[in-house]
Short mmCIF file of C-alpha atoms in Angstrom, two decimals:
data_model
loop_
_atom_site.label_atom_id
_atom_site.label_comp_id
_atom_site.label_asym_id
_atom_site.label_seq_id
_atom_site.Cartn_x
_atom_site.Cartn_y
_atom_site.Cartn_z
CA UNK A 1 126.49 58.81 56.27
CA UNK A 2 128.24 62.12 56.75
CA UNK A 3 129.47 62.72 53.19
CA UNK A 4 126.23 61.78 51.43
CA UNK A 5 124.25 63.80 53.99
CA UNK A 6 126.25 66.99 53.33
CA UNK A 7 126.01 66.52 49.57
CA UNK A 8 122.24 66.10 49.70
CA UNK A 9 121.68 69.13 51.90
CA UNK A 10 123.77 71.25 49.57
CA UNK A 11 122.28 69.86 46.38
CA UNK A 12 118.51 70.02 46.96
CA UNK A 13 118.39 72.57 49.73
CA UNK A 14 115.91 70.59 51.85
CA UNK A 15 118.20 68.45 53.91
CA UNK A 16 117.74 64.87 54.99
CA UNK A 17 117.60 63.15 58.33
CA UNK A 18 119.05 59.75 59.04
CA UNK A 19 115.69 57.99 58.65
CA UNK A 20 113.41 57.26 55.72
CA UNK A 21 110.08 55.53 55.11
CA UNK A 22 110.10 52.13 53.38
CA UNK A 23 107.75 49.23 52.66
CA UNK A 24 109.32 45.96 53.83
CA UNK A 25 108.27 42.31 53.56
CA UNK A 26 107.90 41.22 57.17
CA UNK A 27 106.28 37.79 56.78
CA UNK A 28 105.39 36.51 53.28
CA UNK A 29 101.77 35.55 52.76
CA UNK A 30 98.60 36.60 50.91
CA UNK A 31 98.85 40.30 50.12
CA UNK A 32 95.52 41.11 51.77
CA UNK A 33 96.92 39.65 54.99
CA UNK A 34 99.48 42.45 55.29
CA UNK A 35 102.88 40.86 54.57
CA UNK A 36 104.16 44.27 53.44
CA UNK A 37 104.54 46.79 56.25
CA UNK A 38 105.48 50.47 56.23
CA UNK A 39 108.44 51.05 58.58
CA UNK A 40 111.35 53.43 59.19
CA UNK A 41 114.90 52.58 58.15
CA UNK A 42 118.26 54.32 58.15
CA UNK A 43 119.06 56.01 54.85
CA UNK A 44 121.65 53.80 53.11
CA UNK A 45 125.17 54.98 52.37
CA UNK A 46 126.58 54.25 48.90
CA UNK A 47 129.61 51.99 48.88
CA UNK A 48 132.47 51.95 46.40
CA UNK A 49 131.16 52.24 42.86
CA UNK A 50 127.60 52.90 44.04
CA UNK A 51 125.27 55.88 43.88
CA UNK A 52 122.56 56.98 46.29
CA UNK A 53 119.29 57.76 44.50
CA UNK A 54 116.48 59.92 45.82
CA UNK A 55 113.48 57.95 44.57
CA UNK A 56 111.01 59.97 42.55
CA UNK A 57 108.71 57.14 41.49
CA UNK A 58 108.75 53.34 41.58
CA UNK A 59 106.76 51.05 39.33
CA UNK A 60 104.76 48.25 40.94
CA UNK A 61 105.43 44.85 39.40
CA UNK A 62 103.83 41.41 39.70
CA UNK A 63 107.27 40.18 40.78
CA UNK A 64 106.89 42.40 43.87
CA UNK A 65 103.61 40.60 44.54
CA UNK A 66 105.30 37.19 44.16
CA UNK A 67 107.91 38.29 46.71
CA UNK A 68 105.34 39.55 49.20
CA UNK A 69 103.25 36.39 48.92
CA UNK A 70 106.19 33.99 49.10
CA UNK A 71 106.07 32.63 45.54
CA UNK A 72 109.62 34.02 45.48
CA UNK A 73 111.21 33.33 48.83
CA UNK A 74 112.86 36.52 50.18
CA UNK A 75 116.62 36.22 50.22
CA UNK A 76 117.00 38.50 53.23
CA UNK A 77 114.69 39.31 56.13
CA UNK A 78 112.69 42.51 55.88
CA UNK A 79 113.67 43.14 52.26
CA UNK A 80 112.30 46.25 50.55
CA UNK A 81 110.78 45.39 47.13
CA UNK A 82 110.59 47.66 44.09
CA UNK A 83 112.79 47.49 41.00
CA UNK A 84 111.38 50.03 38.54
CA UNK A 85 112.92 53.12 40.09
CA UNK A 86 113.31 56.58 38.61
CA UNK A 87 115.17 59.14 40.68
CA UNK A 88 118.09 61.53 41.01
CA UNK A 89 121.66 60.91 42.12
CA UNK A 90 122.19 62.60 45.48
CA UNK A 91 125.27 60.77 46.76
CA UNK A 92 128.25 58.91 45.31
CA UNK A 93 130.55 56.31 46.80
CA UNK A 94 134.28 56.07 46.20
CA UNK A 95 135.01 55.68 42.47
CA UNK A 96 131.42 56.34 41.40
CA UNK A 97 132.02 58.87 38.66
CA UNK A 98 129.71 57.66 35.89
CA UNK A 99 126.89 60.00 36.96
CA UNK A 100 126.98 63.58 38.16
CA UNK A 101 125.03 64.80 41.17
CA UNK A 102 121.46 65.48 40.12
CA UNK A 103 121.47 63.14 37.10
CA UNK A 104 118.25 61.22 36.52
CA UNK A 105 118.82 57.47 36.61
CA UNK A 106 116.80 54.26 36.56
CA UNK A 107 117.22 51.22 38.79
CA UNK A 108 116.08 47.92 37.29
CA UNK A 109 115.74 44.27 38.40
CA UNK A 110 119.26 43.10 37.46
CA UNK A 111 121.64 44.51 40.09
CA UNK A 112 124.89 42.60 39.70
CA UNK A 113 126.70 39.76 37.94
CA UNK A 114 130.12 38.16 38.45
CA UNK A 115 131.50 39.24 35.06
CA UNK A 116 133.74 36.18 34.79
CA UNK A 117 131.58 33.06 34.34
CA UNK A 118 130.91 31.47 30.95
CA UNK A 119 127.55 33.22 30.69
CA UNK A 120 128.87 36.69 31.48
CA UNK A 121 131.76 36.21 29.04
CA UNK A 122 129.37 35.13 26.26
CA UNK A 123 126.94 38.04 26.65
CA UNK A 124 124.32 36.03 28.56
CA UNK A 125 124.81 37.75 31.91
CA UNK A 126 121.15 37.16 32.73
CA UNK A 127 122.10 33.50 33.31
CA UNK A 128 124.99 34.29 35.66
CA UNK A 129 124.74 31.91 38.65
CA UNK A 130 125.97 34.69 40.95
CA UNK A 131 123.61 37.37 39.69
CA UNK A 132 121.79 39.57 42.18
CA UNK A 133 118.54 41.50 41.99
CA UNK A 134 117.05 44.76 43.21
CA UNK A 135 114.30 44.29 45.75
CA UNK A 136 115.20 40.63 46.29
CA UNK A 137 118.89 40.35 47.20
CA UNK A 138 119.15 44.02 48.15
CA UNK A 139 116.63 46.65 49.17
CA UNK A 140 114.76 48.26 46.31
CA UNK A 141 112.66 51.28 45.49
CA UNK A 142 109.64 51.06 47.78
CA UNK A 143 111.61 53.60 49.79
CA UNK A 144 112.52 57.26 49.78
CA UNK A 145 116.15 56.48 48.93
CA UNK A 146 117.91 53.53 47.28
CA UNK A 147 121.47 52.53 46.47
CA UNK A 148 122.57 50.93 43.20
CA UNK A 149 125.92 49.98 41.62
CA UNK A 150 126.57 52.62 38.98
CA UNK A 151 127.28 50.00 36.29
CA UNK A 152 123.74 48.62 36.63
CA UNK A 153 121.90 51.96 36.58
CA UNK A 154 120.40 53.43 33.41
CA UNK A 155 120.80 57.02 32.28
CA UNK A 156 117.30 58.38 31.69
CA UNK A 157 116.05 61.51 29.89
CA UNK A 158 115.13 64.42 32.13
CA UNK A 159 112.41 65.73 29.81
CA UNK A 160 109.97 62.82 30.11
CA UNK A 161 107.66 62.31 33.12
CA UNK A 162 109.13 59.89 35.61
CA UNK A 163 105.91 57.88 35.88
CA UNK A 164 106.07 57.18 32.13
CA UNK A 165 109.64 55.90 32.34
CA UNK A 166 109.36 53.64 35.39
CA UNK A 167 107.42 50.73 33.80
CA UNK A 168 110.05 50.29 31.11
CA UNK A 169 112.68 49.39 33.73
CA UNK A 170 111.21 45.92 34.26
CA UNK A 171 107.89 45.42 32.47
CA UNK A 172 109.36 46.93 29.33
CA UNK A 173 112.74 45.20 29.48
CA UNK A 174 111.34 41.75 30.24
CA UNK A 175 108.68 42.17 27.57
CA UNK A 176 111.33 43.16 25.06
CA UNK A 177 113.42 40.10 25.88
CA UNK A 178 110.31 37.89 25.68
CA UNK A 179 109.59 39.34 22.25
CA UNK A 180 113.13 38.54 21.10
CA UNK A 181 112.81 35.02 22.47
CA UNK A 182 109.50 34.55 20.64
CA UNK A 183 111.26 34.86 17.25
CA UNK A 184 108.39 36.82 15.70
CA UNK A 185 108.98 37.21 11.94
CA UNK A 186 108.57 40.67 10.35
CA UNK A 187 104.89 41.46 10.03
CA UNK A 188 103.99 38.25 11.84
CA UNK A 189 101.00 37.34 14.00
CA UNK A 190 101.74 37.60 17.71
CA UNK A 191 99.57 36.13 20.44
CA UNK A 192 99.75 37.59 23.93
CA UNK A 193 98.33 35.71 26.92
CA UNK A 194 97.66 38.00 29.86
CA UNK A 195 97.61 41.76 29.33
CA UNK A 196 99.13 43.55 32.30
CA UNK A 197 101.98 46.01 32.57
CA UNK A 198 104.61 44.10 30.60
CA UNK A 199 102.19 42.82 27.95
CA UNK A 200 100.75 46.21 27.03
CA UNK A 201 104.22 47.66 26.47
CA UNK A 202 105.36 44.63 24.45
CA UNK A 203 102.21 44.82 22.33
CA UNK A 204 103.05 48.38 21.35
CA UNK A 205 106.64 47.48 20.50
CA UNK A 206 105.45 44.64 18.29
CA UNK A 207 102.72 46.57 16.47
CA UNK A 208 105.03 49.55 15.93
CA UNK A 209 107.27 47.14 14.04
CA UNK A 210 104.45 45.77 11.89
CA UNK A 211 103.09 42.82 13.89
CA UNK A 212 99.42 41.81 13.97
CA UNK A 213 98.26 41.40 17.55
CA UNK A 214 95.98 38.75 19.10
CA UNK A 215 95.27 39.05 22.83
CA UNK A 216 93.80 36.41 25.13
CA UNK A 217 93.28 37.66 28.67
CA UNK A 218 90.94 37.78 31.64
CA UNK A 219 89.31 40.98 32.86
CA UNK A 220 87.32 43.44 30.80
CA UNK A 221 89.63 46.36 31.67
CA UNK A 222 92.58 44.50 30.18
CA UNK A 223 90.57 43.54 27.10
CA UNK A 224 89.50 47.18 26.64
CA UNK A 225 93.14 48.29 26.81
CA UNK A 226 94.11 45.66 24.22
CA UNK A 227 91.40 46.89 21.84
CA UNK A 228 92.50 50.50 22.32
CA UNK A 229 96.04 49.50 21.31
CA UNK A 230 94.85 48.04 18.02
CA UNK A 231 94.58 44.31 18.68
CA UNK A 232 93.09 42.48 15.71
CA UNK A 233 91.43 40.00 18.07
CA UNK A 234 90.71 40.03 21.81
CA UNK A 235 89.33 37.01 23.65
CA UNK A 236 89.31 35.05 26.89
CA UNK A 237 92.44 33.22 28.02
CA UNK A 238 91.28 29.81 26.79
CA UNK A 239 89.89 31.08 23.46
CA UNK A 240 91.49 29.90 20.24
CA UNK A 241 92.48 32.84 17.99
CA UNK A 242 90.77 32.83 14.59
CA UNK A 243 94.00 32.25 12.65
CA UNK A 244 97.25 30.37 13.39
CA UNK A 245 99.89 32.49 15.11
CA UNK A 246 103.57 32.81 14.25
CA UNK A 247 104.57 33.39 17.87
CA UNK A 248 103.07 33.78 21.31
CA UNK A 249 104.14 35.18 24.65
CA UNK A 250 102.66 33.96 27.93
CA UNK A 251 102.67 36.80 30.47
CA UNK A 252 100.01 35.30 32.73
CA UNK A 253 101.66 33.47 35.67
CA UNK A 254 99.43 30.46 35.06
CA UNK A 255 100.92 27.21 33.75
CA UNK A 256 97.57 26.05 32.36
CA UNK A 257 97.83 28.79 29.72
CA UNK A 258 100.93 27.26 28.10
CA UNK A 259 99.07 24.46 26.24
CA UNK A 260 96.60 27.00 24.84
CA UNK A 261 99.47 29.06 23.45
CA UNK A 262 101.20 26.02 21.95
CA UNK A 263 98.01 24.92 20.22
CA UNK A 264 97.53 28.42 18.81
CA UNK A 265 100.91 28.70 17.06
CA UNK A 266 101.38 27.21 13.64
CA UNK A 267 104.05 24.60 12.73
CA UNK A 268 107.48 26.09 13.39
CA UNK A 269 105.98 28.64 15.78
CA UNK A 270 107.48 29.71 19.10
CA UNK A 271 105.98 30.30 22.54
CA UNK A 272 108.00 32.23 25.11
CA UNK A 273 107.07 32.34 28.79
CA UNK A 274 107.90 35.71 30.30
CA UNK A 275 107.19 35.38 34.02
CA UNK A 276 109.67 34.76 36.83
CA UNK A 277 107.04 32.59 38.51
CA UNK A 278 104.64 30.15 36.85
CA UNK A 279 102.23 27.63 38.32
CA UNK A 280 102.72 24.06 37.15
CA UNK A 281 102.29 23.39 33.45
CA UNK A 282 99.86 20.50 32.85
CA UNK A 283 100.95 17.43 30.92
CA UNK A 284 101.52 18.20 27.24
CA UNK A 285 100.42 16.04 24.34
CA UNK A 286 103.38 15.69 22.03
CA UNK A 287 101.41 15.64 18.77
CA UNK A 288 99.01 18.44 19.67
CA UNK A 289 101.38 20.80 21.48
CA UNK A 290 104.99 20.22 20.38
CA UNK A 291 105.10 18.27 17.14
CA UNK A 292 105.81 20.09 13.86
CA UNK A 293 108.78 21.83 15.45
CA UNK A 294 106.95 24.14 17.80
CA UNK A 295 109.36 25.70 20.29
CA UNK A 296 108.67 26.42 23.98
CA UNK A 297 111.14 28.87 25.50
CA UNK A 298 111.54 30.56 28.88
CA UNK A 299 112.78 34.04 29.73
CA UNK A 300 115.21 34.58 32.60
CA UNK A 301 115.73 38.15 33.75
CA UNK A 302 117.49 40.38 31.20
CA UNK A 303 120.87 41.70 30.21
CA UNK A 304 121.87 45.34 30.46
CA UNK A 305 122.10 45.33 26.69
CA UNK A 306 118.38 44.48 26.52
CA UNK A 307 117.59 47.59 28.53
CA UNK A 308 119.83 49.83 26.46
CA UNK A 309 118.30 48.55 23.22
CA UNK A 310 114.79 49.03 24.59
CA UNK A 311 115.35 52.65 25.58
CA UNK A 312 116.76 53.40 22.14
CA UNK A 313 113.60 51.92 20.59
CA UNK A 314 111.32 53.80 22.98
CA UNK A 315 112.99 57.08 22.02
CA UNK A 316 111.94 56.67 18.39
CA UNK A 317 108.78 54.53 18.44
CA UNK A 318 105.27 55.55 19.59
CA UNK A 319 105.35 53.37 22.70
CA UNK A 320 103.77 54.74 25.88
CA UNK A 321 103.07 53.25 29.26
CA UNK A 322 99.44 53.48 30.30
CA UNK A 323 99.90 54.26 33.96
CA UNK A 324 97.82 54.60 37.08
CA UNK A 325 99.62 56.74 39.67
CA UNK A 326 99.24 55.75 43.32
CA UNK A 327 100.63 57.44 46.43
CA UNK A 328 103.56 55.91 48.28
CA UNK A 329 101.22 55.25 51.21
CA UNK A 330 99.02 53.08 48.97
CA UNK A 331 101.58 50.59 47.63
CA UNK A 332 100.07 47.71 49.61
CA UNK A 333 96.60 48.45 48.22
CA UNK A 334 97.99 48.69 44.69
CA UNK A 335 99.56 45.24 45.02
CA UNK A 336 96.20 43.93 46.19
CA UNK A 337 94.69 45.37 42.99
CA UNK A 338 97.29 43.46 40.96
CA UNK A 339 96.57 40.24 42.83
CA UNK A 340 92.82 40.54 42.42
CA UNK A 341 92.74 41.58 38.76
CA UNK A 342 91.61 45.14 39.44
CA UNK A 343 94.62 46.80 37.77
CA UNK A 344 95.12 47.60 34.10
CA UNK A 345 98.29 48.84 32.43
CA UNK A 346 101.10 49.88 34.78
CA UNK A 347 100.85 51.02 38.39
CA UNK A 348 103.43 53.57 39.55
CA UNK A 349 103.93 54.83 43.10
CA UNK A 350 104.93 58.48 43.50
CA UNK A 351 107.34 59.26 46.31
CA UNK A 352 109.02 62.62 45.70
CA UNK A 353 107.91 65.33 43.28
#
């Protein structure tokens, strides 16, 4: 990595060895059993059209937990999770001219698409059968350095704290797409099931645009956060909201929640399911859950356009990530907090400041 090494030493004045610290999935299993291990790896070299990013912070996502525990089977041995990365460009491969050295960029979940299939040509690149993902197909941001194709990186403002930006790179983008899929009418009533990182950002987007918010979730910390963000009603997951809803989003990775959401929406209402992993949905009763033209829709990844639209909205709306900052050394413990319902809002690991 001679070229990138020289550039980095010149640019930040601190130099870089050939090795870096990473968290890698060694053997998927329950998070408290230690499937994620801290190891040393060679600093990657950016290929053609790629940039090397010195990771400043990386958001911690439930998808990372699914990967560690085997709900998502790793697509390569020893993969490094993490796909909500904020950092600075410190190396560029051949033809990578979109960003200058030192630019702040974001690395998100979607890492690559074929660009030629029917879905890519129609603007639905999130459905590309040859799509690839950060922290699943390729190493992600639970590391001191990460590589990303320049066309799938986001330009980020330099004047906003990195830990505030990181959650928008997955939790925010997926929540935004789930909100679009939910077909919420202007000023409508939105139900949210589960109130973690993605849900609390989506709730703010919706209320900033005039929605009335109804939250059904487990955990008093999550319910307190929902109240602080202006929810008109906050209850347990299985509770029926006091009025019929126009739309609902299921963020909880629990299939048994889906019937509750369908029963809560009024005729013509829509339920979107935001998670990449969901336990089995129980049998539905046609008349009670689907009749009267209720729609049940899934959400699959996101397009780059979703992310660009979201960041434009965030720049002008009062939407803020409620974050808990954890040290890089504590990523495994933070994922345990997510698994055991001890986390509220967004967790962000700090690597380089």
